[in-house]
Amino acid sequence: MTATVEETFQRPVGELLRGWRERRRLSQLDLANQVEVSTRHVSFVETGRSKPSREMVLRLAEHLDVPLRDRNQLLLAAGYAPVYSEASLHSPAMLAIREALRRLLKAHDPYPALVVDRWWNIVEANAGIRLFTDDVSPELLAAPINALRLSLHPDGLASRISNLPEIRTSVLTSLQRQVTSTADPDLQDLYDELRGYQGGERAEPPGQAEVVVPMRLRHGDRELSLLTTIATFGTPLDVTVSELMIESFFPADEETAEYLREL
Protein backbone atom coordinates (compact mmCIF):
# COMPACT_ATOMS: atom_id res chain seq x y z
CA MET A 1 0.00 0.00 0.00
CA THR A 2 2.79 2.42 0.92
CA ALA A 3 4.60 1.87 -2.34
CA THR A 4 1.40 2.54 -4.25
CA VAL A 5 0.81 5.81 -2.39
CA GLU A 6 4.40 6.94 -3.01
CA GLU A 7 4.01 6.16 -6.71
CA THR A 8 0.79 8.21 -6.71
CA PHE A 9 2.56 11.22 -5.20
CA GLN A 10 5.28 11.00 -7.85
CA ARG A 11 2.70 11.37 -10.61
CA PRO A 12 1.72 14.93 -11.61
CA VAL A 13 -1.58 16.17 -10.29
CA GLY A 14 -2.83 16.74 -13.84
CA GLU A 15 -2.24 13.11 -14.72
CA LEU A 16 -4.09 12.00 -11.60
CA LEU A 17 -7.02 14.30 -12.34
CA ARG A 18 -7.21 13.01 -15.91
CA GLY A 19 -7.35 9.48 -14.53
CA TRP A 20 -10.28 10.34 -12.28
CA ARG A 21 -12.08 12.14 -15.11
CA GLU A 22 -11.71 9.16 -17.42
CA ARG A 23 -12.78 6.82 -14.63
CA ARG A 24 -15.98 8.87 -14.29
CA ARG A 25 -16.41 8.75 -18.09
CA LEU A 26 -16.50 12.52 -18.46
CA SER A 27 -15.06 14.53 -21.33
CA GLN A 28 -13.01 17.64 -20.66
CA LEU A 29 -16.00 19.64 -21.85
CA ASP A 30 -18.34 17.87 -19.41
CA LEU A 31 -16.03 18.56 -16.49
CA ALA A 32 -15.37 22.14 -17.53
CA ASN A 33 -19.11 22.84 -17.67
CA GLN A 34 -19.64 21.36 -14.22
CA VAL A 35 -16.79 23.32 -12.65
CA GLU A 36 -17.64 26.45 -14.68
CA VAL A 37 -14.21 26.92 -16.23
CA SER A 38 -13.03 26.73 -19.82
CA THR A 39 -12.22 23.45 -21.50
CA ARG A 40 -8.82 24.92 -22.26
CA HIS A 41 -8.12 25.42 -18.57
CA VAL A 42 -9.01 21.79 -17.79
CA SER A 43 -6.74 20.69 -20.62
CA PHE A 44 -3.86 22.85 -19.38
CA VAL A 45 -4.23 21.47 -15.84
CA GLU A 46 -4.21 17.87 -17.06
CA THR A 47 -1.17 18.37 -19.30
CA GLY A 48 0.77 20.30 -16.65
CA ARG A 49 0.83 23.55 -18.62
CA SER A 50 -1.11 25.22 -15.79
CA LYS A 51 -0.64 24.67 -12.06
CA PRO A 52 -4.06 24.46 -10.39
CA SER A 53 -4.72 26.40 -7.20
CA ARG A 54 -5.61 24.54 -4.01
CA GLU A 55 -9.23 25.62 -4.45
CA MET A 56 -9.30 24.39 -8.06
CA VAL A 57 -7.96 20.97 -7.06
CA LEU A 58 -10.72 20.66 -4.46
CA ARG A 59 -13.41 21.85 -6.89
CA LEU A 60 -12.34 19.38 -9.54
CA ALA A 61 -12.13 16.58 -6.96
CA GLU A 62 -15.62 17.37 -5.67
CA HIS A 63 -17.20 17.27 -9.12
CA LEU A 64 -15.32 14.07 -9.92
CA ASP A 65 -16.64 12.52 -6.67
CA VAL A 66 -13.10 11.65 -5.57
CA PRO A 67 -12.97 9.94 -2.14
CA LEU A 68 -11.52 12.08 0.67
CA ARG A 69 -8.43 9.89 0.99
CA ASP A 70 -7.63 10.46 -2.68
CA ARG A 71 -8.42 14.18 -2.48
CA ASN A 72 -5.59 14.47 0.04
CA GLN A 73 -3.33 12.66 -2.43
CA LEU A 74 -4.31 15.08 -5.19
CA LEU A 75 -3.43 18.03 -2.95
CA LEU A 76 -0.06 16.52 -2.08
CA ALA A 77 0.68 15.87 -5.74
CA ALA A 78 -0.12 19.54 -6.47
CA GLY A 79 2.22 20.71 -3.71
CA TYR A 80 -0.41 21.55 -1.07
CA ALA A 81 -1.04 20.20 2.41
CA PRO A 82 -3.95 17.77 2.90
CA VAL A 83 -7.14 19.32 4.28
CA TYR A 84 -8.96 16.19 5.47
CA SER A 85 -7.91 14.62 8.75
CA GLU A 86 -7.47 10.88 9.17
CA ALA A 87 -8.03 10.10 12.83
CA SER A 88 -7.84 6.63 14.33
CA LEU A 89 -11.16 5.26 15.55
CA HIS A 90 -9.49 4.83 18.93
CA SER A 91 -8.41 8.47 19.22
CA PRO A 92 -10.18 10.86 21.64
CA ALA A 93 -11.46 12.87 18.68
CA MET A 94 -13.48 9.88 17.52
CA LEU A 95 -15.10 9.12 20.88
CA ALA A 96 -18.48 10.56 19.87
CA ILE A 97 -18.43 8.59 16.60
CA ARG A 98 -17.60 5.33 18.40
CA GLU A 99 -20.33 5.85 20.97
CA ALA A 100 -22.89 6.64 18.28
CA LEU A 101 -21.93 3.51 16.34
CA ARG A 102 -22.18 1.30 19.42
CA ARG A 103 -25.59 2.68 20.33
CA LEU A 104 -26.79 2.07 16.79
CA LEU A 105 -25.45 -1.50 16.74
CA LYS A 106 -26.88 -2.32 20.16
CA ALA A 107 -30.29 -0.96 19.16
CA HIS A 108 -30.30 -3.34 16.19
CA ASP A 109 -30.00 -6.46 18.37
CA PRO A 110 -31.00 -9.26 18.09
CA TYR A 111 -30.43 -8.81 14.36
CA PRO A 112 -26.80 -8.75 13.14
CA ALA A 113 -25.14 -5.43 12.38
CA LEU A 114 -21.52 -4.47 11.82
CA VAL A 115 -19.33 -1.53 10.88
CA VAL A 116 -16.65 -2.03 8.24
CA ASP A 117 -13.92 0.17 6.84
CA ARG A 118 -13.11 0.86 3.19
CA TRP A 119 -11.56 -2.58 2.80
CA TRP A 120 -14.50 -4.38 4.48
CA ASN A 121 -12.59 -5.11 7.68
CA ILE A 122 -14.96 -5.26 10.66
CA VAL A 123 -14.27 -2.49 13.19
CA GLU A 124 -17.42 -2.84 15.35
CA ALA A 125 -20.23 -5.40 15.61
CA ASN A 126 -23.17 -6.23 17.84
CA ALA A 127 -23.98 -9.51 19.59
CA GLY A 128 -26.05 -10.64 16.61
CA ILE A 129 -22.91 -11.23 14.55
CA ARG A 130 -22.56 -14.57 16.33
CA LEU A 131 -24.99 -15.82 13.70
CA PHE A 132 -22.15 -15.45 11.19
CA THR A 133 -19.18 -16.58 13.29
CA ASP A 134 -20.52 -19.97 14.39
CA ASP A 135 -18.75 -22.94 12.82
CA VAL A 136 -16.28 -20.96 10.71
CA SER A 137 -12.53 -21.44 10.50
CA PRO A 138 -10.65 -19.70 13.36
CA GLU A 139 -8.27 -18.27 10.76
CA LEU A 140 -11.11 -16.19 9.33
CA LEU A 141 -11.82 -14.76 12.79
CA ALA A 142 -8.29 -13.47 13.33
CA ALA A 143 -8.17 -9.66 13.40
CA PRO A 144 -8.84 -7.89 11.20
CA ILE A 145 -11.92 -9.92 10.24
CA ASN A 146 -12.87 -9.21 6.65
CA ALA A 147 -16.64 -9.36 6.21
CA LEU A 148 -16.56 -10.33 2.53
CA ARG A 149 -13.91 -13.01 3.03
CA LEU A 150 -15.91 -14.37 5.97
CA SER A 151 -19.00 -14.55 3.76
CA LEU A 152 -17.58 -16.18 0.62
CA HIS A 153 -14.61 -18.25 1.85
CA PRO A 154 -15.24 -22.02 1.60
CA ASP A 155 -14.34 -22.31 5.31
CA GLY A 156 -16.58 -19.39 6.22
CA LEU A 157 -20.28 -18.81 5.65
CA ALA A 158 -20.19 -20.14 2.08
CA SER A 159 -20.94 -23.69 3.19
CA ARG A 160 -24.08 -22.48 5.01
CA ILE A 161 -25.47 -20.11 2.36
CA SER A 162 -28.14 -21.99 0.42
CA ASN A 163 -28.20 -19.48 -2.44
CA LEU A 164 -24.44 -18.95 -2.60
CA PRO A 165 -24.26 -18.27 -6.38
CA GLU A 166 -26.73 -15.37 -6.05
CA ILE A 167 -25.01 -13.90 -3.00
CA ARG A 168 -21.56 -14.35 -4.55
CA THR A 169 -22.69 -12.58 -7.73
CA SER A 170 -24.20 -9.70 -5.73
CA VAL A 171 -21.08 -9.28 -3.57
CA LEU A 172 -18.64 -9.40 -6.48
CA THR A 173 -20.71 -7.00 -8.58
CA SER A 174 -20.85 -4.45 -5.74
CA LEU A 175 -17.15 -4.86 -4.97
CA GLN A 176 -16.24 -4.45 -8.64
CA ARG A 177 -18.15 -1.15 -8.69
CA GLN A 178 -16.25 -0.04 -5.59
CA VAL A 179 -12.93 -0.94 -7.23
CA THR A 180 -13.88 1.08 -10.31
CA SER A 181 -15.00 4.01 -8.18
CA THR A 182 -11.92 4.17 -5.94
CA ALA A 183 -9.14 2.60 -8.03
CA ASP A 184 -7.92 1.07 -4.76
CA PRO A 185 -5.34 -1.70 -5.42
CA ASP A 186 -6.10 -3.41 -2.09
CA LEU A 187 -9.77 -3.68 -3.03
CA GLN A 188 -8.72 -5.06 -6.41
CA ASP A 189 -6.65 -7.71 -4.62
CA LEU A 190 -9.64 -8.59 -2.44
CA TYR A 191 -11.87 -8.86 -5.50
CA ASP A 192 -9.39 -11.15 -7.25
CA GLU A 193 -9.13 -13.32 -4.13
CA LEU A 194 -12.90 -13.68 -3.70
CA ARG A 195 -13.42 -14.38 -7.39
CA GLY A 196 -10.83 -17.17 -7.22
CA TYR A 197 -12.52 -19.22 -4.49
CA GLN A 198 -13.34 -22.75 -5.59
CA GLY A 199 -16.97 -23.69 -6.07
CA GLY A 200 -17.95 -20.09 -6.64
CA GLU A 201 -19.93 -20.17 -9.84
CA ARG A 202 -21.76 -17.03 -10.89
CA ALA A 203 -25.54 -16.92 -10.84
CA GLU A 204 -27.88 -16.13 -13.69
CA PRO A 205 -29.31 -12.58 -13.70
CA PRO A 206 -32.32 -12.25 -11.34
CA GLY A 207 -35.79 -12.54 -12.77
CA GLN A 208 -37.91 -9.49 -13.48
CA ALA A 209 -40.16 -10.21 -10.48
CA GLU A 210 -37.23 -10.09 -8.03
CA VAL A 211 -36.48 -6.76 -6.35
CA VAL A 212 -33.81 -7.87 -3.85
CA VAL A 213 -31.75 -10.99 -3.18
CA PRO A 214 -32.08 -12.25 0.41
CA MET A 215 -29.34 -14.33 1.98
CA ARG A 216 -30.64 -17.79 2.81
CA LEU A 217 -28.44 -18.93 5.67
CA ARG A 218 -28.59 -22.30 7.39
CA HIS A 219 -28.20 -22.15 11.17
CA GLY A 220 -28.60 -25.42 13.00
CA ASP A 221 -31.64 -27.14 11.52
CA ARG A 222 -33.21 -23.88 10.31
CA GLU A 223 -32.86 -21.89 7.13
CA LEU A 224 -33.02 -18.16 7.76
CA SER A 225 -33.78 -15.45 5.23
CA LEU A 226 -31.98 -12.13 5.70
CA LEU A 227 -32.01 -8.79 3.91
CA THR A 228 -29.12 -6.35 4.21
CA THR A 229 -28.76 -2.58 4.00
CA ILE A 230 -25.64 -0.39 4.00
CA ALA A 231 -25.47 3.13 5.44
CA THR A 232 -22.70 5.74 5.53
CA PHE A 233 -22.15 9.01 7.39
CA GLY A 234 -23.43 12.15 5.71
CA THR A 235 -21.05 15.05 4.94
CA PRO A 236 -17.96 13.58 6.63
CA LEU A 237 -14.81 15.71 6.87
CA ASP A 238 -12.50 12.96 8.11
CA VAL A 239 -11.07 10.24 5.88
CA THR A 240 -11.72 7.47 8.41
CA VAL A 241 -15.34 8.48 8.97
CA SER A 242 -16.01 8.86 5.24
CA GLU A 243 -14.93 5.27 4.64
CA LEU A 244 -17.05 3.64 7.37
CA MET A 245 -20.03 1.57 6.25
CA ILE A 246 -22.75 0.24 8.55
CA GLU A 247 -24.20 -3.05 7.32
CA SER A 248 -27.46 -4.05 8.98
CA PHE A 249 -29.27 -7.34 8.50
CA PHE A 250 -33.04 -7.69 8.79
CA PRO A 251 -35.26 -10.79 8.81
CA ALA A 252 -37.00 -11.25 5.49
CA ASP A 253 -39.85 -13.24 7.05
CA GLU A 254 -41.55 -13.64 10.41
CA GLU A 255 -40.08 -17.12 10.98
CA THR A 256 -36.55 -15.71 10.79
CA ALA A 257 -37.47 -12.78 13.04
CA GLU A 258 -38.92 -15.08 15.70
CA TYR A 259 -35.92 -17.40 15.57
CA LEU A 260 -33.44 -14.54 16.01
CA ARG A 261 -35.42 -13.07 18.91
CA GLU A 262 -35.34 -16.45 20.65
CA LEU A 263 -31.70 -17.08 19.80
Coordinates of C-alpha atoms in Angstrom, one line a residue:
M1 CA 0.0 0.0 0.0
T2 CA 2.8 2.4 0.9
A3 CA 4.6 1.9 -2.3
T4 CA 1.4 2.5 -4.2
V5 CA 0.8 5.8 -2.4
E6 CA 4.4 6.9 -3.0
E7 CA 4.0 6.2 -6.7
T8 CA 0.8 8.2 -6.7
F9 CA 2.6 11.2 -5.2
Q10 CA 5.3 11.0 -7.9
R11 CA 2.7 11.4 -10.6
P12 CA 1.7 14.9 -11.6
V13 CA -1.6 16.2 -10.3
G14 CA -2.8 16.7 -13.8
E15 CA -2.2 13.1 -14.7
L16 CA -4.1 12.0 -11.6
L17 CA -7.0 14.3 -12.3
R18 CA -7.2 13.0 -15.9
G19 CA -7.3 9.5 -14.5
W20 CA -10.3 10.3 -12.3
R21 CA -12.1 12.1 -15.1
E22 CA -11.7 9.2 -17.4
R23 CA -12.8 6.8 -14.6
R24 CA -16.0 8.9 -14.3
R25 CA -16.4 8.8 -18.1
L26 CA -16.5 12.5 -18.5
S27 CA -15.1 14.5 -21.3
Q28 CA -13.0 17.6 -20.7
L29 CA -16.0 19.6 -21.9
D30 CA -18.3 17.9 -19.4
L31 CA -16.0 18.6 -16.5
A32 CA -15.4 22.1 -17.5
N33 CA -19.1 22.8 -17.7
Q34 CA -19.6 21.4 -14.2
V35 CA -16.8 23.3 -12.6
E36 CA -17.6 26.5 -14.7
V37 CA -14.2 26.9 -16.2
S38 CA -13.0 26.7 -19.8
T39 CA -12.2 23.5 -21.5
R40 CA -8.8 24.9 -22.3
H41 CA -8.1 25.4 -18.6
V42 CA -9.0 21.8 -17.8
S43 CA -6.7 20.7 -20.6
F44 CA -3.9 22.8 -19.4
V45 CA -4.2 21.5 -15.8
E46 CA -4.2 17.9 -17.1
T47 CA -1.2 18.4 -19.3
G48 CA 0.8 20.3 -16.7
R49 CA 0.8 23.6 -18.6
S50 CA -1.1 25.2 -15.8
K51 CA -0.6 24.7 -12.1
P52 CA -4.1 24.5 -10.4
S53 CA -4.7 26.4 -7.2
R54 CA -5.6 24.5 -4.0
E55 CA -9.2 25.6 -4.5
M56 CA -9.3 24.4 -8.1
V57 CA -8.0 21.0 -7.1
L58 CA -10.7 20.7 -4.5
R59 CA -13.4 21.8 -6.9
L60 CA -12.3 19.4 -9.5
A61 CA -12.1 16.6 -7.0
E62 CA -15.6 17.4 -5.7
H63 CA -17.2 17.3 -9.1
L64 CA -15.3 14.1 -9.9
D65 CA -16.6 12.5 -6.7
V66 CA -13.1 11.7 -5.6
P67 CA -13.0 9.9 -2.1
L68 CA -11.5 12.1 0.7
R69 CA -8.4 9.9 1.0
D70 CA -7.6 10.5 -2.7
R71 CA -8.4 14.2 -2.5
N72 CA -5.6 14.5 0.0
Q73 CA -3.3 12.7 -2.4
L74 CA -4.3 15.1 -5.2
L75 CA -3.4 18.0 -2.9
L76 CA -0.1 16.5 -2.1
A77 CA 0.7 15.9 -5.7
A78 CA -0.1 19.5 -6.5
G79 CA 2.2 20.7 -3.7
Y80 CA -0.4 21.5 -1.1
A81 CA -1.0 20.2 2.4
P82 CA -3.9 17.8 2.9
V83 CA -7.1 19.3 4.3
Y84 CA -9.0 16.2 5.5
S85 CA -7.9 14.6 8.8
E86 CA -7.5 10.9 9.2
A87 CA -8.0 10.1 12.8
S88 CA -7.8 6.6 14.3
L89 CA -11.2 5.3 15.5
H90 CA -9.5 4.8 18.9
S91 CA -8.4 8.5 19.2
P92 CA -10.2 10.9 21.6
A93 CA -11.5 12.9 18.7
M94 CA -13.5 9.9 17.5
L95 CA -15.1 9.1 20.9
A96 CA -18.5 10.6 19.9
I97 CA -18.4 8.6 16.6
R98 CA -17.6 5.3 18.4
E99 CA -20.3 5.9 21.0
A100 CA -22.9 6.6 18.3
L101 CA -21.9 3.5 16.3
R102 CA -22.2 1.3 19.4
R103 CA -25.6 2.7 20.3
L104 CA -26.8 2.1 16.8
L105 CA -25.4 -1.5 16.7
K106 CA -26.9 -2.3 20.2
A107 CA -30.3 -1.0 19.2
H108 CA -30.3 -3.3 16.2
D109 CA -30.0 -6.5 18.4
P110 CA -31.0 -9.3 18.1
Y111 CA -30.4 -8.8 14.4
P112 CA -26.8 -8.8 13.1
A113 CA -25.1 -5.4 12.4
L114 CA -21.5 -4.5 11.8
V115 CA -19.3 -1.5 10.9
V116 CA -16.7 -2.0 8.2
D117 CA -13.9 0.2 6.8
R118 CA -13.1 0.9 3.2
W119 CA -11.6 -2.6 2.8
W120 CA -14.5 -4.4 4.5
N121 CA -12.6 -5.1 7.7
I122 CA -15.0 -5.3 10.7
V123 CA -14.3 -2.5 13.2
E124 CA -17.4 -2.8 15.3
A125 CA -20.2 -5.4 15.6
N126 CA -23.2 -6.2 17.8
A127 CA -24.0 -9.5 19.6
G128 CA -26.0 -10.6 16.6
I129 CA -22.9 -11.2 14.5
R130 CA -22.6 -14.6 16.3
L131 CA -25.0 -15.8 13.7
F132 CA -22.1 -15.5 11.2
T133 CA -19.2 -16.6 13.3
D134 CA -20.5 -20.0 14.4
D135 CA -18.8 -22.9 12.8
V136 CA -16.3 -21.0 10.7
S137 CA -12.5 -21.4 10.5
P138 CA -10.6 -19.7 13.4
E139 CA -8.3 -18.3 10.8
L140 CA -11.1 -16.2 9.3
L141 CA -11.8 -14.8 12.8
A142 CA -8.3 -13.5 13.3
A143 CA -8.2 -9.7 13.4
P144 CA -8.8 -7.9 11.2
I145 CA -11.9 -9.9 10.2
N146 CA -12.9 -9.2 6.7
A147 CA -16.6 -9.4 6.2
L148 CA -16.6 -10.3 2.5
R149 CA -13.9 -13.0 3.0
L150 CA -15.9 -14.4 6.0
S151 CA -19.0 -14.6 3.8
L152 CA -17.6 -16.2 0.6
H153 CA -14.6 -18.2 1.9
P154 CA -15.2 -22.0 1.6
D155 CA -14.3 -22.3 5.3
G156 CA -16.6 -19.4 6.2
L157 CA -20.3 -18.8 5.6
A158 CA -20.2 -20.1 2.1
S159 CA -20.9 -23.7 3.2
R160 CA -24.1 -22.5 5.0
I161 CA -25.5 -20.1 2.4
S162 CA -28.1 -22.0 0.4
N163 CA -28.2 -19.5 -2.4
L164 CA -24.4 -18.9 -2.6
P165 CA -24.3 -18.3 -6.4
E166 CA -26.7 -15.4 -6.1
I167 CA -25.0 -13.9 -3.0
R168 CA -21.6 -14.3 -4.6
T169 CA -22.7 -12.6 -7.7
S170 CA -24.2 -9.7 -5.7
V171 CA -21.1 -9.3 -3.6
L172 CA -18.6 -9.4 -6.5
T173 CA -20.7 -7.0 -8.6
S174 CA -20.8 -4.5 -5.7
L175 CA -17.2 -4.9 -5.0
Q176 CA -16.2 -4.4 -8.6
R177 CA -18.2 -1.2 -8.7
Q178 CA -16.3 0.0 -5.6
V179 CA -12.9 -0.9 -7.2
T180 CA -13.9 1.1 -10.3
S181 CA -15.0 4.0 -8.2
T182 CA -11.9 4.2 -5.9
A183 CA -9.1 2.6 -8.0
D184 CA -7.9 1.1 -4.8
P185 CA -5.3 -1.7 -5.4
D186 CA -6.1 -3.4 -2.1
L187 CA -9.8 -3.7 -3.0
Q188 CA -8.7 -5.1 -6.4
D189 CA -6.6 -7.7 -4.6
L190 CA -9.6 -8.6 -2.4
Y191 CA -11.9 -8.9 -5.5
D192 CA -9.4 -11.2 -7.3
E193 CA -9.1 -13.3 -4.1
L194 CA -12.9 -13.7 -3.7
R195 CA -13.4 -14.4 -7.4
G196 CA -10.8 -17.2 -7.2
Y197 CA -12.5 -19.2 -4.5
Q198 CA -13.3 -22.8 -5.6
G199 CA -17.0 -23.7 -6.1
G200 CA -17.9 -20.1 -6.6
E201 CA -19.9 -20.2 -9.8
R202 CA -21.8 -17.0 -10.9
A203 CA -25.5 -16.9 -10.8
E204 CA -27.9 -16.1 -13.7
P205 CA -29.3 -12.6 -13.7
P206 CA -32.3 -12.3 -11.3
G207 CA -35.8 -12.5 -12.8
Q208 CA -37.9 -9.5 -13.5
A209 CA -40.2 -10.2 -10.5
E210 CA -37.2 -10.1 -8.0
V211 CA -36.5 -6.8 -6.4
V212 CA -33.8 -7.9 -3.8
V213 CA -31.8 -11.0 -3.2
P214 CA -32.1 -12.2 0.4
M215 CA -29.3 -14.3 2.0
R216 CA -30.6 -17.8 2.8
L217 CA -28.4 -18.9 5.7
R218 CA -28.6 -22.3 7.4
H219 CA -28.2 -22.1 11.2
G220 CA -28.6 -25.4 13.0
D221 CA -31.6 -27.1 11.5
R222 CA -33.2 -23.9 10.3
E223 CA -32.9 -21.9 7.1
L224 CA -33.0 -18.2 7.8
S225 CA -33.8 -15.4 5.2
L226 CA -32.0 -12.1 5.7
L227 CA -32.0 -8.8 3.9
T228 CA -29.1 -6.3 4.2
T229 CA -28.8 -2.6 4.0
I230 CA -25.6 -0.4 4.0
A231 CA -25.5 3.1 5.4
T232 CA -22.7 5.7 5.5
F233 CA -22.1 9.0 7.4
G234 CA -23.4 12.2 5.7
T235 CA -21.0 15.1 4.9
P236 CA -18.0 13.6 6.6
L237 CA -14.8 15.7 6.9
D238 CA -12.5 13.0 8.1
V239 CA -11.1 10.2 5.9
T240 CA -11.7 7.5 8.4
V241 CA -15.3 8.5 9.0
S242 CA -16.0 8.9 5.2
E243 CA -14.9 5.3 4.6
L244 CA -17.0 3.6 7.4
M245 CA -20.0 1.6 6.3
I246 CA -22.8 0.2 8.5
E247 CA -24.2 -3.0 7.3
S248 CA -27.5 -4.0 9.0
F249 CA -29.3 -7.3 8.5
F250 CA -33.0 -7.7 8.8
P251 CA -35.3 -10.8 8.8
A252 CA -37.0 -11.3 5.5
D253 CA -39.9 -13.2 7.0
E254 CA -41.5 -13.6 10.4
E255 CA -40.1 -17.1 11.0
T256 CA -36.6 -15.7 10.8
A257 CA -37.5 -12.8 13.0
E258 CA -38.9 -15.1 15.7
Y259 CA -35.9 -17.4 15.6
L260 CA -33.4 -14.5 16.0
R261 CA -35.4 -13.1 18.9
E262 CA -35.3 -16.5 20.6
L263 CA -31.7 -17.1 19.8

